[in-house]
Coordinates of C-alpha atoms in Angstrom, one line a residue:
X562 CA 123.0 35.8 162.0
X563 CA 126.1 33.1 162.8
X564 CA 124.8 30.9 159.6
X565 CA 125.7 30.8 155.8
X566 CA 122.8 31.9 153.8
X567 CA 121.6 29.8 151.3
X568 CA 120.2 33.0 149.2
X569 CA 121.6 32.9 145.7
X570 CA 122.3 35.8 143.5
X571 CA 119.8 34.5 141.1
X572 CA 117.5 34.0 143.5
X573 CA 117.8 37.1 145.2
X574 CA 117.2 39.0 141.7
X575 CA 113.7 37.5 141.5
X576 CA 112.7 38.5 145.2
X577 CA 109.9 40.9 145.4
X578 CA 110.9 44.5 146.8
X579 CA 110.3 44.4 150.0
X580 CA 112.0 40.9 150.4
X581 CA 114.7 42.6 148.7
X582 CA 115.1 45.1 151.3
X583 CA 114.7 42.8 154.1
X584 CA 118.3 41.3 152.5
X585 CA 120.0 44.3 152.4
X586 CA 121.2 44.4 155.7
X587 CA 122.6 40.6 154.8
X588 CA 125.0 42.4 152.4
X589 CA 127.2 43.9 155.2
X590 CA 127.0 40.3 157.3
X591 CA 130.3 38.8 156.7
X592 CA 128.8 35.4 156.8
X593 CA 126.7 36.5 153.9
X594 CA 129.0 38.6 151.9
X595 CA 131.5 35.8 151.6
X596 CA 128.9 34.0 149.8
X597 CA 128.9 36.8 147.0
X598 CA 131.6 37.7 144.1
X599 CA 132.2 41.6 143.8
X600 CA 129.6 40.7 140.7
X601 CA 126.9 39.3 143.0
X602 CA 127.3 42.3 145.4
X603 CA 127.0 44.8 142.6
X604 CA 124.1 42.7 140.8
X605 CA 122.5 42.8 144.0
X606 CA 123.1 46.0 145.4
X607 CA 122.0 47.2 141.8
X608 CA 118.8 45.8 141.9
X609 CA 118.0 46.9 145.4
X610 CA 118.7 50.7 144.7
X611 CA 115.6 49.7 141.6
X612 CA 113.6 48.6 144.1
X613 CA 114.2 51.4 146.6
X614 CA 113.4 53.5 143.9
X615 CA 110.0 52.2 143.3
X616 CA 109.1 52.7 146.9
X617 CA 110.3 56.5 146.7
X618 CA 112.9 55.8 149.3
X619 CA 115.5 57.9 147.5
X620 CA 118.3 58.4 149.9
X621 CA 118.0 54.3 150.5
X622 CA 118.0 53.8 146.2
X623 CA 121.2 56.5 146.0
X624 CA 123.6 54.9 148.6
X625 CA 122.9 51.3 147.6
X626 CA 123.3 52.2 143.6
X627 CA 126.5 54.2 144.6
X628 CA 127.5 51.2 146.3
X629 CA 126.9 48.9 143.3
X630 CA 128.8 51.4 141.0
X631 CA 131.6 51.9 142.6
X632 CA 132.1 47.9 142.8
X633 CA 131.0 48.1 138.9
X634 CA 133.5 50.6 137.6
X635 CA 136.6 48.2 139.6
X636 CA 135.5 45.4 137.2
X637 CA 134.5 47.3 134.1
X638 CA 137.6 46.5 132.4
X639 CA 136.5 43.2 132.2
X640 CA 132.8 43.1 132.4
X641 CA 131.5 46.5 131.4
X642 CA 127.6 44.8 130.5
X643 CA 127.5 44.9 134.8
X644 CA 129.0 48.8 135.3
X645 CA 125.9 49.1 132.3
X646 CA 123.0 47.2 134.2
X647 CA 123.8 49.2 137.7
X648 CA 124.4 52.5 135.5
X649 CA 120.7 51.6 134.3
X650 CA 119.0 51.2 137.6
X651 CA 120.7 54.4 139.3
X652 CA 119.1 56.7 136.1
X653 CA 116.2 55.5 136.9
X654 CA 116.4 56.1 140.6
X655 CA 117.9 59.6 139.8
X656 CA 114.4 60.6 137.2
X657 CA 112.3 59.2 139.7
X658 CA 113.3 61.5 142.7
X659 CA 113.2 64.1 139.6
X660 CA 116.5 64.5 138.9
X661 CA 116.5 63.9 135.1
X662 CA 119.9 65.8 134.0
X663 CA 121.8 62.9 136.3
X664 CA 119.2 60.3 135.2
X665 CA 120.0 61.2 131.7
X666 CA 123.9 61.2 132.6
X667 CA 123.8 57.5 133.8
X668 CA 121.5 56.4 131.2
X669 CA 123.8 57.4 128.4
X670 CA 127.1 56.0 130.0
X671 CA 124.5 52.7 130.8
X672 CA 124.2 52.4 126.9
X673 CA 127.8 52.9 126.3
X674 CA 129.3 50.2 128.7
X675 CA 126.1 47.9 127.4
X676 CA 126.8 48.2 123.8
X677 CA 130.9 47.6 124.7
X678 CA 129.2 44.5 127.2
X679 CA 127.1 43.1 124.0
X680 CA 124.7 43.3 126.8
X681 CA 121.2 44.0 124.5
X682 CA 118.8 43.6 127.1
X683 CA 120.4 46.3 129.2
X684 CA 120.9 48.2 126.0
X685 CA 117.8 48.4 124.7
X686 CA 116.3 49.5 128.3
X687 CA 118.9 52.7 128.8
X688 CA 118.1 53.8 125.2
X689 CA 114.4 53.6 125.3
X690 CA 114.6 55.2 128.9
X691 CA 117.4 58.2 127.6
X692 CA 114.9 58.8 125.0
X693 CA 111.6 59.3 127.2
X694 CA 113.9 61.4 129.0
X695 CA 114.7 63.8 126.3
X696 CA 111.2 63.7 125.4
X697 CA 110.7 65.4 128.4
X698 CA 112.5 68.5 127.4
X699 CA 115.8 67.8 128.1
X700 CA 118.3 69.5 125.8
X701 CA 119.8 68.0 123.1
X702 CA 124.0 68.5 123.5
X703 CA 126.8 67.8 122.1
X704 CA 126.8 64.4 124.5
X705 CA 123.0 63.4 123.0
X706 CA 122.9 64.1 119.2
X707 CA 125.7 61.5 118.4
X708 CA 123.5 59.6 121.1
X709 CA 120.4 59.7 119.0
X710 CA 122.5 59.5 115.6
X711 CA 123.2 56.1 117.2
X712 CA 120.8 55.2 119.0
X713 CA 118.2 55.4 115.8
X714 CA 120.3 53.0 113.7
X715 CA 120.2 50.4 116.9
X716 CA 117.1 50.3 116.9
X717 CA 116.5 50.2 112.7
X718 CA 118.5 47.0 112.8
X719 CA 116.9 45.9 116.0
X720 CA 113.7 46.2 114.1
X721 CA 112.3 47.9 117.2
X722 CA 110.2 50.8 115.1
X723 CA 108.7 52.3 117.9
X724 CA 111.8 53.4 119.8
X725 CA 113.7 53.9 116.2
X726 CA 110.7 56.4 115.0
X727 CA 111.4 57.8 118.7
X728 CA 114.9 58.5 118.0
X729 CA 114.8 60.0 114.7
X730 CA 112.0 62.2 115.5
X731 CA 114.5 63.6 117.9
X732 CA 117.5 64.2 115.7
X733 CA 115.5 65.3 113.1
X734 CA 114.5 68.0 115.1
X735 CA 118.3 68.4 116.5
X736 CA 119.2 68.9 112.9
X737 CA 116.4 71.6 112.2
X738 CA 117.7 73.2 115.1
X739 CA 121.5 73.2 113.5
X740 CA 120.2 74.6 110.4
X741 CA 120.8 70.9 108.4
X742 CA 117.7 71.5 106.9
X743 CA 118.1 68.9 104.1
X744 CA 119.2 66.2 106.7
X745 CA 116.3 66.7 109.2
X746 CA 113.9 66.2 106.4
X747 CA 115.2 63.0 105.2
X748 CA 115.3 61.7 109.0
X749 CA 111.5 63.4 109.8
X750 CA 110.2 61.6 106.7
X751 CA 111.9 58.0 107.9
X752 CA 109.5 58.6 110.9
X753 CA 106.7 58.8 109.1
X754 CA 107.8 55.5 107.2
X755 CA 108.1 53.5 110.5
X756 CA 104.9 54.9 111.8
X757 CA 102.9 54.1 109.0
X758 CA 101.3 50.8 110.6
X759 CA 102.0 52.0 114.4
X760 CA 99.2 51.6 116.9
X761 CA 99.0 54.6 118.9
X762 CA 101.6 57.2 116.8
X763 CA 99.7 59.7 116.0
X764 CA 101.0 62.3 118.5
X765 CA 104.5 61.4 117.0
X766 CA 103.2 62.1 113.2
X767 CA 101.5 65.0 114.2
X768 CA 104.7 66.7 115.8
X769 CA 106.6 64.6 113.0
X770 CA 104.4 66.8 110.2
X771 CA 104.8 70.1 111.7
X772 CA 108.6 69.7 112.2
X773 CA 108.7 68.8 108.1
X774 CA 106.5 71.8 107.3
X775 CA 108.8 73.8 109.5
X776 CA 111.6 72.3 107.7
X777 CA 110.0 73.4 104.0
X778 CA 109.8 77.3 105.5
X779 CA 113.1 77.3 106.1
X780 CA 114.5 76.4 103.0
X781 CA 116.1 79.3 101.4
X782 CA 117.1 78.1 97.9
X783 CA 114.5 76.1 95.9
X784 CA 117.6 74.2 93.9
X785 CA 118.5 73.0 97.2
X786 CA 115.3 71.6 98.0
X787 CA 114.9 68.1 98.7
X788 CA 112.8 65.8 97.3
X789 CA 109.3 64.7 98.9
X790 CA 109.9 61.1 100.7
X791 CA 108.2 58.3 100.8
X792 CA 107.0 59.2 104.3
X793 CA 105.7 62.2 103.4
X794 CA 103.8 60.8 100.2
X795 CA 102.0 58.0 102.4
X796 CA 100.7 60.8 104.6
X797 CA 99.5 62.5 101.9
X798 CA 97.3 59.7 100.7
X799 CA 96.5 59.1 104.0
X800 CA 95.1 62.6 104.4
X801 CA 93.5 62.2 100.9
X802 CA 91.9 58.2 101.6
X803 CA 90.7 60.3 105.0
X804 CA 89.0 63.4 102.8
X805 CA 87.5 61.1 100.2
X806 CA 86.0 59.2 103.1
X807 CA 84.6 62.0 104.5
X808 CA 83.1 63.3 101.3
X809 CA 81.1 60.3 100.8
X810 CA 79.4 61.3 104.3
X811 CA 78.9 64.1 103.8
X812 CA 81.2 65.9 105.9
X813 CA 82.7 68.5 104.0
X814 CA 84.7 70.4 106.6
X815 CA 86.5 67.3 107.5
X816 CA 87.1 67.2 103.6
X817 CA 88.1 70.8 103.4
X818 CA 91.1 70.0 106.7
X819 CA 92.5 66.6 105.1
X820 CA 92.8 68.4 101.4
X821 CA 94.3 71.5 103.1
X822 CA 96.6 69.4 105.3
X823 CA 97.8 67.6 102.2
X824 CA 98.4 70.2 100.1
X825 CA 100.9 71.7 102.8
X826 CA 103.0 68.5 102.9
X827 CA 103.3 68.6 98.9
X828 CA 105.1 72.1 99.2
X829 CA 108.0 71.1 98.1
X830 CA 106.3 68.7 95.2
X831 CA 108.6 69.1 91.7
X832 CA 107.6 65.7 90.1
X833 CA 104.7 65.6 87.3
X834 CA 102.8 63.6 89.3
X835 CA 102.9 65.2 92.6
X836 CA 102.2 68.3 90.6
X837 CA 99.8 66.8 88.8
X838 CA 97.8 65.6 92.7
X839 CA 98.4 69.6 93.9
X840 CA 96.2 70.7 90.9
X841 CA 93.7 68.3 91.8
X842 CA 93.4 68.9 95.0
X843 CA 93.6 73.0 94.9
X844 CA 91.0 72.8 92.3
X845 CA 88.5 70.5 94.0
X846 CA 89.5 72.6 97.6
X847 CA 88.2 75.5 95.7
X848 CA 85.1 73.9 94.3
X849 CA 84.3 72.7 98.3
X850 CA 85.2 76.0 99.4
X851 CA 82.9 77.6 97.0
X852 CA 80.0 75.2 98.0
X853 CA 80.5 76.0 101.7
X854 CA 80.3 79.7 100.6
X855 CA 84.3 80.6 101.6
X856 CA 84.7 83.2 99.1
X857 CA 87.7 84.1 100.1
X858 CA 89.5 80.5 100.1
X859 CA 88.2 79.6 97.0
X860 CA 89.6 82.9 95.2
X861 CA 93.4 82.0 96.9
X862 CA 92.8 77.9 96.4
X863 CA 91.5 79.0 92.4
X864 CA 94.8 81.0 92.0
X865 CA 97.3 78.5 93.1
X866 CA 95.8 75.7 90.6
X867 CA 96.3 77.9 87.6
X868 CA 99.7 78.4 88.6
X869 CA 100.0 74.6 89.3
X870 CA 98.0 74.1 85.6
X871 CA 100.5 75.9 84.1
X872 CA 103.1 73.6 85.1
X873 CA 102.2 70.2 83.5
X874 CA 101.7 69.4 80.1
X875 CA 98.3 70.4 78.3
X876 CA 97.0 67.2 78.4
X877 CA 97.0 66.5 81.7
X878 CA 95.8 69.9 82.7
X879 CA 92.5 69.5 80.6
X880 CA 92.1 66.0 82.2
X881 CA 92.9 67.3 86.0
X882 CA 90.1 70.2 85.2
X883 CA 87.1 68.2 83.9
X884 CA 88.0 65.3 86.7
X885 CA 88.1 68.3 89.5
X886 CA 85.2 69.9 88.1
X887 CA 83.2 66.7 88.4
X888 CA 84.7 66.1 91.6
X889 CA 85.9 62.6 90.8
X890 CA 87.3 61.1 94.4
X891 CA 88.4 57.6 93.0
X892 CA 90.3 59.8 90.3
X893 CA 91.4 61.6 93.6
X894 CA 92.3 58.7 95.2
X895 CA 94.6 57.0 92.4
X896 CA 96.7 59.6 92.0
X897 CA 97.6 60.2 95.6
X898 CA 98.2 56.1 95.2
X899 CA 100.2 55.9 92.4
X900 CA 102.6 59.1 94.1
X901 CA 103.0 57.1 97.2
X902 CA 103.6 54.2 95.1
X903 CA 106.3 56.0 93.0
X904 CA 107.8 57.3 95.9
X905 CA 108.6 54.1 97.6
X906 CA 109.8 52.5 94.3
X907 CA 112.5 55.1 94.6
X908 CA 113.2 54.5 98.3
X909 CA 113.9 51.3 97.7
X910 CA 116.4 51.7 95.0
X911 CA 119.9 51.1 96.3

């Protein structure tokens, strides 16, 4: 080639793949290379080692995205949202040949020089990719939790739910693992409050549930308990709306499961009215129970709701028995409303 190319940087960055590649080789042509700033190059170079990637041409991806960083890191002084786009690309190369301890690597050091870049595009992209990585299985260190702690709140104010409810699932399970009990409940229940109207999450509020009943087991003194969230009321009715629905056709089992499930999140239940739904619900469990001809649930379900009787003033524990008794679902059904409503009254409150 004894011409100047006419190919742009832009233009280059919205080639397909393979037309990328073809202009790889153009890089090294001096004719060509004078055309491009030490931005362009890396931009380019950048790019190409994505698009390598995607073609499982490894070694190609790895010595063009070495290329680009090492152009990057001479300039990040001055543009550190470029060291975070080529930083992006190169993680992804490096989890795609399998590598996901150096994919990880350059996708956290991506979202640092991004968020110093005010680059969000790039931003948003290494976070939501760091956290499909831990996903994964990839340990959470003492280079990730402060990560996720930041990464979560991002996201919040990004209003990007999805990959917020991602991060906090995480470091509310980093917490349970530190023993910050109190503090990985309050960030498992947030999940379950961004989730609430989330197409497809209910792999992430199944784990997000067991995590928050693990979290009640470990609790060692009840004075240091922490109060049910909103999150964690919301489910509840869920569970309950889901039971009542069941009832209605018939399906008792499916009844029996959703009660049983809802009881377990209101372990940690200390407010009359949460109380007040636990006696309703152990009562009418035991009545099903007793109907499908589970002797021995409905003796242990029977036990629990006179200790939870016991616990709530007279009054309410007469109406709570003939309501049960007659298996009253819309009863049912208001109180687990009016607990879900109380407790997002409170979560509101500055």
């Amino acid at each position: 080639m004894t011409e100047e190319s006419e190919t742009t940087a832009d233009r280059f960055l919205h080639m397909p793949a393979y037309e990328r590649v073809a202009h790889f080789a153009l890089v090294d042509t001096p004719a060509v290379r004078r055309t491009l700033s030490d931005r362009d190059a890396a931009s380019v170079l950048g790019c190409l080692c994505l698009a390598y990637a995607m073609e499982e041409r490894y070694d190609e991806a790895f010595a063009a995205g070495l290329r680009a960083q090492r152009i990057a890191r001479a300039r990040a002084a001055d543009d550190p949202a470029l060291l975070g786009h080529v930083l992006l690309n190169l993680g992804v190369a490096h989890c795609q040949a399998g590598d996901l301890e150096r994919g990880l690597a350059a996708y956290l050091e991506s979202w640092t020089h991004a968020r110093r870049g005010d680059d969000e595009t790039t931003l948003f992209k290494a976070g939501a990719n760091a956290l499909l990585t831990l996903e994964a299985g990839r340990p959470i260190g003492e280079t990730e939790f402060p990560f996720l702690q930041e990464c979560r709140a991002v996201f919040e104010a990004a209003d990007k739910q999805p990959e917020a409810a991602r991060a906090s699932r995480l470091l509310g399970e980093a917490l349970l693992d530190r023993g910050q009990v109190a503090d990985a409940i309050t960030v498992l229940d947030r999940v379950l409050v961004l989730t609430e109207s989330l197409g497809g999450a209910r792999s992430i509020r199944r784990e997000t549930t067991r995590l928050l009943l693990e979290a009640d087991r470990r609790i060692d003194d009840p004075a240091d308990t922490p109060p049910l969230g909103p999150g964690a009321l919301r489910e509840v009715r869920a569970l309950v709306d889901d039971g009542v629905e069941s009832a209605l056709r018939g399906i008792v089992p499916r009844t029996r499961t959703c009660f049983s499930r809802a009881l377990a999140l209101l372990e940690r239940r200390a407010r009359p009215r949460e109380r007040l739904l636990a006696a309703f619900l152990l009562l009418a469990g035991g009545r099903l129970a007793f109907h499908e001809g589970d002797e021995p649930t409905t003796i242990e379900f029977m036990r629990r709701a006179g200790q939870e009787v016991e616990l709530i003033k007279p009054s309410q524990a007469e109406w709570v028995k003939v309501h049960a008794f007659d298996l009253d679902l819309g009863a049912l059904r208001t109180l687990a409303r009016n607990a879900s409503v109380s407790a997002r009254e409170r979560g509101s409150r500055p």
